[in-house]
Amino acid sequence: MITEIATARARQQVEAADWTALTDELDTYGCALTPRLLTPAECAGIAGLYERQNLFRTTVDMARHRFGSGQYRYFTHELPEPVAELRAAFYPHLLTIARDWAERLGRPAPWPDTLEEWLMMCHKAGQDRSAQILLRYGEGDWNALHRDVFGDMLFPLQVVIGLDEQGSDYTGGEFLLVEQRPRAQSRGTTTVLQQGHGLIFTTRDRPVRSKRGWFAGSVRHGVSTVRSGRRHALGLVFHDAA
């Protein structure tokens, strides 16, 4: 069970992160690993929510939809407190980066100062289903390269938090990020998602400087094959789904 004290501590960890360094990492690679946000016990508490089906609006079998292999569940809008608090804590920091990226790419920056206002805008546009997810991978499971774009209302950054320890709870299962580059081969980045740490990454693309100015480098993400054990992760998405 995650207490209010533990939830507050996780929120404080988000606030205390070196956001200058994280921003530089995002600008360079399209992803950035945060400090530890949750203790092992807190991670186990969130992973254990997977068995409480009343917390989720739907379950997705990835193999059935040819998304890879494994399973994930979308939370309802009645989010468990730690999930809601972590998402709210990340939003203002990611908002600064999102607005800067939009300016570089010459795009609109429709995101208001608060997450509540932004979600209301999503709902008015017909994107009114919760997109927060809890993922579970077993031996042999993997996640195909994809983007979490659910409609026109899009927030350009999201976060995934590791809930198990690679090397003891599972092996394999690295986070994958693949960036397509114009007139060149794609560039891949792998990250071991450490237990309790978050990985911030681009939802769709990121600004890349060229001789002619900034362009949008197209990015997809996925998970490599889990070789043994079981891997859980919490996905924080900052727009809702249609």
mmCIF file of C-alpha atoms in Angstrom:
data_model
loop_
_atom_site.group_PDB
_atom_site.id
_atom_site.type_symbol
_atom_site.label_atom_id
_atom_site.label_comp_id
_atom_site.label_asym_id
_atom_site.label_seq_id
_atom_site.Cartn_x
_atom_site.Cartn_y
_atom_site.Cartn_z
ATOM 1 C CA MET A 1 0.000 0.000 0.000
ATOM 2 C CA ILE A 2 1.290 3.479 -0.909
ATOM 3 C CA THR A 3 0.675 6.026 1.819
ATOM 4 C CA GLU A 4 0.076 9.762 1.451
ATOM 5 C CA ILE A 5 3.570 10.334 2.876
ATOM 6 C CA ALA A 6 5.110 8.118 0.192
ATOM 7 C CA THR A 7 3.109 9.864 -2.516
ATOM 8 C CA ALA A 8 4.279 13.267 -1.261
ATOM 9 C CA ARG A 9 7.875 12.009 -1.262
ATOM 10 C CA ALA A 10 7.599 10.911 -4.883
ATOM 11 C CA ARG A 11 6.198 14.330 -5.808
ATOM 12 C CA GLN A 12 9.118 15.994 -4.004
ATOM 13 C CA GLN A 13 11.560 13.806 -5.935
ATOM 14 C CA VAL A 14 10.097 15.084 -9.196
ATOM 15 C CA GLU A 15 10.436 18.666 -7.992
ATOM 16 C CA ALA A 16 14.023 18.106 -6.807
ATOM 17 C CA ALA A 17 15.267 16.597 -10.082
ATOM 18 C CA ASP A 18 17.914 18.468 -12.085
ATOM 19 C CA TRP A 19 15.560 19.739 -14.776
ATOM 20 C CA THR A 20 18.317 21.590 -16.621
ATOM 21 C CA ALA A 21 20.199 18.318 -17.107
ATOM 22 C CA LEU A 22 17.014 16.418 -17.992
ATOM 23 C CA THR A 23 16.122 19.047 -20.592
ATOM 24 C CA ASP A 24 19.584 18.780 -22.146
ATOM 25 C CA GLU A 25 19.228 14.982 -22.338
ATOM 26 C CA LEU A 26 15.822 15.289 -23.993
ATOM 27 C CA ASP A 27 17.180 17.779 -26.510
ATOM 28 C CA THR A 28 20.075 15.468 -27.364
ATOM 29 C CA TYR A 29 18.511 12.000 -27.308
ATOM 30 C CA GLY A 30 14.735 12.426 -27.091
ATOM 31 C CA CYS A 31 14.675 10.705 -23.694
ATOM 32 C CA ALA A 32 16.030 11.304 -20.184
ATOM 33 C CA LEU A 33 16.196 9.105 -17.086
ATOM 34 C CA THR A 34 15.047 10.693 -13.818
ATOM 35 C CA PRO A 35 16.407 10.038 -10.323
ATOM 36 C CA ARG A 36 14.627 7.390 -8.243
ATOM 37 C CA LEU A 37 11.039 8.472 -7.601
ATOM 38 C CA LEU A 38 9.643 5.397 -5.829
ATOM 39 C CA THR A 39 11.067 2.884 -3.348
ATOM 40 C CA PRO A 40 10.950 -0.854 -4.151
ATOM 41 C CA ALA A 41 7.988 -1.256 -1.775
ATOM 42 C CA GLU A 42 6.118 1.579 -3.483
ATOM 43 C CA CYS A 43 6.861 0.066 -6.888
ATOM 44 C CA ALA A 44 5.478 -3.274 -5.703
ATOM 45 C CA GLY A 45 2.358 -1.500 -4.469
ATOM 46 C CA ILE A 46 1.683 0.058 -7.870
ATOM 47 C CA ALA A 47 2.495 -3.176 -9.762
ATOM 48 C CA GLY A 48 0.050 -4.984 -7.458
ATOM 49 C CA LEU A 49 -2.763 -2.721 -8.671
ATOM 50 C CA TYR A 50 -2.766 -4.788 -11.868
ATOM 51 C CA GLU A 51 -4.872 -7.442 -10.134
ATOM 52 C CA ARG A 52 -7.594 -4.943 -9.176
ATOM 53 C CA GLN A 53 -9.669 -4.973 -12.360
ATOM 54 C CA ASN A 54 -12.110 -2.362 -11.034
ATOM 55 C CA LEU A 55 -9.359 0.260 -11.392
ATOM 56 C CA PHE A 56 -9.159 -0.177 -15.165
ATOM 57 C CA ARG A 57 -11.450 0.632 -18.075
ATOM 58 C CA THR A 58 -10.026 -1.977 -20.451
ATOM 59 C CA THR A 59 -7.299 -4.600 -20.932
ATOM 60 C CA VAL A 60 -5.293 -4.862 -24.163
ATOM 61 C CA ASP A 61 -3.703 -8.111 -25.356
ATOM 62 C CA MET A 62 -0.818 -6.891 -27.491
ATOM 63 C CA ALA A 63 -0.477 -10.079 -29.539
ATOM 64 C CA ARG A 64 -4.147 -9.933 -30.554
ATOM 65 C CA HIS A 65 -3.652 -6.456 -32.004
ATOM 66 C CA ARG A 66 -0.181 -7.229 -33.377
ATOM 67 C CA PHE A 67 1.383 -4.652 -31.049
ATOM 68 C CA GLY A 68 3.946 -7.188 -29.853
ATOM 69 C CA SER A 69 3.349 -9.609 -26.979
ATOM 70 C CA GLY A 70 2.261 -8.882 -23.431
ATOM 71 C CA GLN A 71 -0.622 -7.056 -21.824
ATOM 72 C CA TYR A 72 -1.521 -3.629 -20.506
ATOM 73 C CA ARG A 73 -4.472 -2.027 -18.779
ATOM 74 C CA TYR A 74 -5.846 1.500 -19.056
ATOM 75 C CA PHE A 75 -6.840 3.073 -15.767
ATOM 76 C CA THR A 76 -10.234 4.722 -15.416
ATOM 77 C CA HIS A 77 -10.333 8.461 -14.704
ATOM 78 C CA GLU A 78 -10.499 7.575 -10.996
ATOM 79 C CA LEU A 79 -6.730 7.284 -10.821
ATOM 80 C CA PRO A 80 -5.000 5.861 -7.744
ATOM 81 C CA GLU A 81 -3.503 8.762 -5.799
ATOM 82 C CA PRO A 82 0.169 8.036 -6.570
ATOM 83 C CA VAL A 83 -0.551 7.872 -10.317
ATOM 84 C CA ALA A 84 -2.508 11.138 -10.280
ATOM 85 C CA GLU A 85 0.067 12.902 -8.106
ATOM 86 C CA LEU A 86 3.050 11.840 -10.182
ATOM 87 C CA ARG A 87 1.382 12.984 -13.402
ATOM 88 C CA ALA A 88 0.434 16.325 -11.860
ATOM 89 C CA ALA A 89 3.985 16.817 -10.543
ATOM 90 C CA PHE A 90 5.576 16.194 -13.954
ATOM 91 C CA TYR A 91 3.225 18.388 -16.004
ATOM 92 C CA PRO A 92 4.555 21.899 -15.214
ATOM 93 C CA HIS A 93 8.155 20.849 -15.857
ATOM 94 C CA LEU A 94 7.336 19.088 -19.104
ATOM 95 C CA LEU A 95 5.140 22.015 -20.150
ATOM 96 C CA THR A 96 8.162 24.324 -20.221
ATOM 97 C CA ILE A 97 9.999 21.910 -22.511
ATOM 98 C CA ALA A 98 6.928 21.339 -24.712
ATOM 99 C CA ARG A 99 6.460 25.076 -25.274
ATOM 100 C CA ASP A 100 10.136 25.519 -26.120
ATOM 101 C CA TRP A 101 10.002 22.652 -28.630
ATOM 102 C CA ALA A 102 6.863 24.082 -30.241
ATOM 103 C CA GLU A 103 8.566 27.462 -30.658
ATOM 104 C CA ARG A 104 11.589 25.897 -32.325
ATOM 105 C CA LEU A 105 9.392 23.944 -34.747
ATOM 106 C CA GLY A 106 7.066 26.851 -35.474
ATOM 107 C CA ARG A 107 4.068 24.954 -34.117
ATOM 108 C CA PRO A 108 1.147 26.076 -31.942
ATOM 109 C CA ALA A 109 1.552 25.527 -28.194
ATOM 110 C CA PRO A 110 -2.055 24.965 -27.058
ATOM 111 C CA TRP A 111 -1.223 23.616 -23.596
ATOM 112 C CA PRO A 112 -2.494 25.767 -20.692
ATOM 113 C CA ASP A 113 -0.715 26.247 -17.388
ATOM 114 C CA THR A 114 -2.590 23.459 -15.588
ATOM 115 C CA LEU A 115 -3.099 19.811 -16.419
ATOM 116 C CA GLU A 116 -6.789 20.075 -15.473
ATOM 117 C CA GLU A 117 -7.405 22.760 -18.101
ATOM 118 C CA TRP A 118 -5.557 20.773 -20.756
ATOM 119 C CA LEU A 119 -7.547 17.602 -20.059
ATOM 120 C CA MET A 120 -10.777 19.600 -20.278
ATOM 121 C CA MET A 121 -9.660 20.758 -23.736
ATOM 122 C CA CYS A 122 -9.001 17.140 -24.705
ATOM 123 C CA HIS A 123 -12.463 16.112 -23.540
ATOM 124 C CA LYS A 124 -14.180 18.939 -25.430
ATOM 125 C CA ALA A 125 -12.380 17.735 -28.580
ATOM 126 C CA GLY A 126 -13.730 14.198 -28.096
ATOM 127 C CA GLN A 127 -10.646 12.700 -26.425
ATOM 128 C CA ASP A 128 -12.243 11.746 -23.127
ATOM 129 C CA ARG A 129 -10.859 8.302 -22.259
ATOM 130 C CA SER A 130 -8.066 7.862 -19.734
ATOM 131 C CA ALA A 131 -4.712 6.978 -21.308
ATOM 132 C CA GLN A 132 -2.766 6.133 -18.121
ATOM 133 C CA ILE A 133 -1.514 2.568 -18.384
ATOM 134 C CA LEU A 134 -0.047 -0.237 -16.317
ATOM 135 C CA LEU A 135 1.974 -2.656 -18.438
ATOM 136 C CA ARG A 136 2.889 -6.270 -17.747
ATOM 137 C CA TYR A 137 5.405 -8.323 -19.758
ATOM 138 C CA GLY A 138 6.310 -11.960 -19.190
ATOM 139 C CA GLU A 139 9.052 -14.117 -20.661
ATOM 140 C CA GLY A 140 9.156 -13.713 -24.448
ATOM 141 C CA ASP A 141 6.997 -10.561 -24.448
ATOM 142 C CA TRP A 142 7.922 -7.349 -26.237
ATOM 143 C CA ASN A 143 6.404 -4.076 -27.444
ATOM 144 C CA ALA A 144 6.520 -3.058 -31.104
ATOM 145 C CA LEU A 145 7.819 0.374 -32.049
ATOM 146 C CA HIS A 146 4.942 2.862 -31.942
ATOM 147 C CA ARG A 147 3.710 6.317 -30.925
ATOM 148 C CA ASP A 148 1.022 7.017 -28.320
ATOM 149 C CA VAL A 149 -0.990 9.428 -30.451
ATOM 150 C CA PHE A 150 -4.732 9.157 -29.774
ATOM 151 C CA GLY A 151 -6.088 12.176 -31.662
ATOM 152 C CA ASP A 152 -5.355 15.758 -32.618
ATOM 153 C CA MET A 153 -4.896 16.850 -28.988
ATOM 154 C CA LEU A 154 -1.322 15.782 -28.319
ATOM 155 C CA PHE A 155 1.169 16.465 -25.564
ATOM 156 C CA PRO A 156 4.696 15.908 -26.925
ATOM 157 C CA LEU A 157 6.269 14.241 -23.867
ATOM 158 C CA GLN A 158 5.367 11.298 -21.640
ATOM 159 C CA VAL A 159 6.888 9.286 -18.799
ATOM 160 C CA VAL A 160 7.298 5.589 -18.059
ATOM 161 C CA ILE A 161 8.288 4.403 -14.566
ATOM 162 C CA GLY A 162 9.962 1.044 -13.959
ATOM 163 C CA LEU A 163 8.332 -1.071 -11.255
ATOM 164 C CA ASP A 164 10.628 -4.135 -11.265
ATOM 165 C CA GLU A 165 14.407 -4.578 -11.072
ATOM 166 C CA GLN A 166 16.161 -5.666 -14.235
ATOM 167 C CA GLY A 167 18.626 -8.474 -13.536
ATOM 168 C CA SER A 168 16.718 -9.888 -10.577
ATOM 169 C CA ASP A 169 12.999 -9.648 -11.386
ATOM 170 C CA TYR A 170 13.508 -9.934 -15.134
ATOM 171 C CA THR A 171 16.166 -9.873 -17.858
ATOM 172 C CA GLY A 172 16.006 -8.187 -21.251
ATOM 173 C CA GLY A 173 13.122 -5.765 -21.661
ATOM 174 C CA GLU A 174 15.168 -2.650 -22.420
ATOM 175 C CA PHE A 175 13.323 0.504 -23.463
ATOM 176 C CA LEU A 176 13.871 1.276 -27.155
ATOM 177 C CA LEU A 177 13.769 4.642 -28.906
ATOM 178 C CA VAL A 178 14.286 4.835 -32.677
ATOM 179 C CA GLU A 179 14.668 8.155 -34.462
ATOM 180 C CA GLN A 180 14.207 8.417 -38.210
ATOM 181 C CA ARG A 181 16.618 10.823 -39.867
ATOM 182 C CA PRO A 182 16.143 12.343 -43.336
ATOM 183 C CA ARG A 183 18.289 10.746 -46.024
ATOM 184 C CA ALA A 184 20.111 8.661 -43.382
ATOM 185 C CA GLN A 185 19.775 5.444 -41.405
ATOM 186 C CA SER A 186 17.623 5.470 -38.263
ATOM 187 C CA ARG A 187 19.312 5.983 -34.886
ATOM 188 C CA GLY A 188 18.435 3.708 -31.960
ATOM 189 C CA THR A 189 18.779 4.342 -28.225
ATOM 190 C CA THR A 190 18.342 1.681 -25.524
ATOM 191 C CA THR A 191 17.730 2.389 -21.844
ATOM 192 C CA VAL A 192 17.555 0.042 -18.873
ATOM 193 C CA LEU A 193 14.496 1.281 -16.996
ATOM 194 C CA GLN A 194 15.671 1.042 -13.418
ATOM 195 C CA GLN A 195 13.182 0.247 -10.664
ATOM 196 C CA GLY A 196 11.553 3.373 -9.286
ATOM 197 C CA HIS A 197 13.088 5.654 -11.920
ATOM 198 C CA GLY A 198 11.152 7.445 -14.627
ATOM 199 C CA LEU A 199 12.097 7.810 -18.266
ATOM 200 C CA ILE A 200 10.834 10.954 -19.973
ATOM 201 C CA PHE A 201 10.584 10.589 -23.739
ATOM 202 C CA THR A 202 9.066 12.191 -26.781
ATOM 203 C CA THR A 203 5.596 11.089 -27.819
ATOM 204 C CA ARG A 204 6.009 11.669 -31.561
ATOM 205 C CA ASP A 205 9.065 13.730 -32.544
ATOM 206 C CA ARG A 206 11.638 16.198 -31.265
ATOM 207 C CA PRO A 207 13.352 19.326 -32.615
ATOM 208 C CA VAL A 208 16.586 18.581 -34.475
ATOM 209 C CA ARG A 209 18.837 21.339 -35.749
ATOM 210 C CA SER A 210 19.959 21.300 -39.370
ATOM 211 C CA LYS A 211 21.775 23.752 -41.635
ATOM 212 C CA ARG A 212 18.377 25.116 -42.659
ATOM 213 C CA GLY A 213 17.043 25.459 -39.133
ATOM 214 C CA TRP A 214 14.927 23.194 -36.951
ATOM 215 C CA PHE A 215 13.020 20.170 -38.225
ATOM 216 C CA ALA A 216 10.930 17.492 -36.478
ATOM 217 C CA GLY A 217 12.856 14.257 -36.005
ATOM 218 C CA SER A 218 10.288 11.436 -36.076
ATOM 219 C CA VAL A 219 10.602 9.039 -33.116
ATOM 220 C CA ARG A 220 8.978 5.738 -32.124
ATOM 221 C CA HIS A 221 9.413 3.742 -28.921
ATOM 222 C CA GLY A 222 9.029 0.137 -27.776
ATOM 223 C CA VAL A 223 10.412 -2.561 -25.484
ATOM 224 C CA SER A 224 12.893 -5.304 -26.370
ATOM 225 C CA THR A 225 12.067 -8.952 -25.675
ATOM 226 C CA VAL A 226 11.879 -9.933 -22.014
ATOM 227 C CA ARG A 227 14.165 -12.958 -21.746
ATOM 228 C CA SER A 228 13.045 -14.114 -18.304
ATOM 229 C CA GLY A 229 10.855 -13.062 -15.387
ATOM 230 C CA ARG A 230 8.124 -10.437 -15.322
ATOM 231 C CA ARG A 231 8.371 -6.709 -16.034
ATOM 232 C CA HIS A 232 5.821 -4.072 -14.942
ATOM 233 C CA ALA A 233 5.830 -0.392 -15.866
ATOM 234 C CA LEU A 234 3.583 2.604 -15.254
ATOM 235 C CA GLY A 235 2.908 4.859 -18.238
ATOM 236 C CA LEU A 236 1.999 8.513 -17.672
ATOM 237 C CA VAL A 237 0.462 10.123 -20.746
ATOM 238 C CA PHE A 238 -0.512 13.807 -20.679
ATOM 239 C CA HIS A 239 -3.378 13.708 -23.173
ATOM 240 C CA ASP A 240 -6.491 11.538 -23.128
ATOM 241 C CA ALA A 241 -7.640 9.164 -25.842
ATOM 242 C CA ALA A 242 -10.455 9.387 -28.367
#
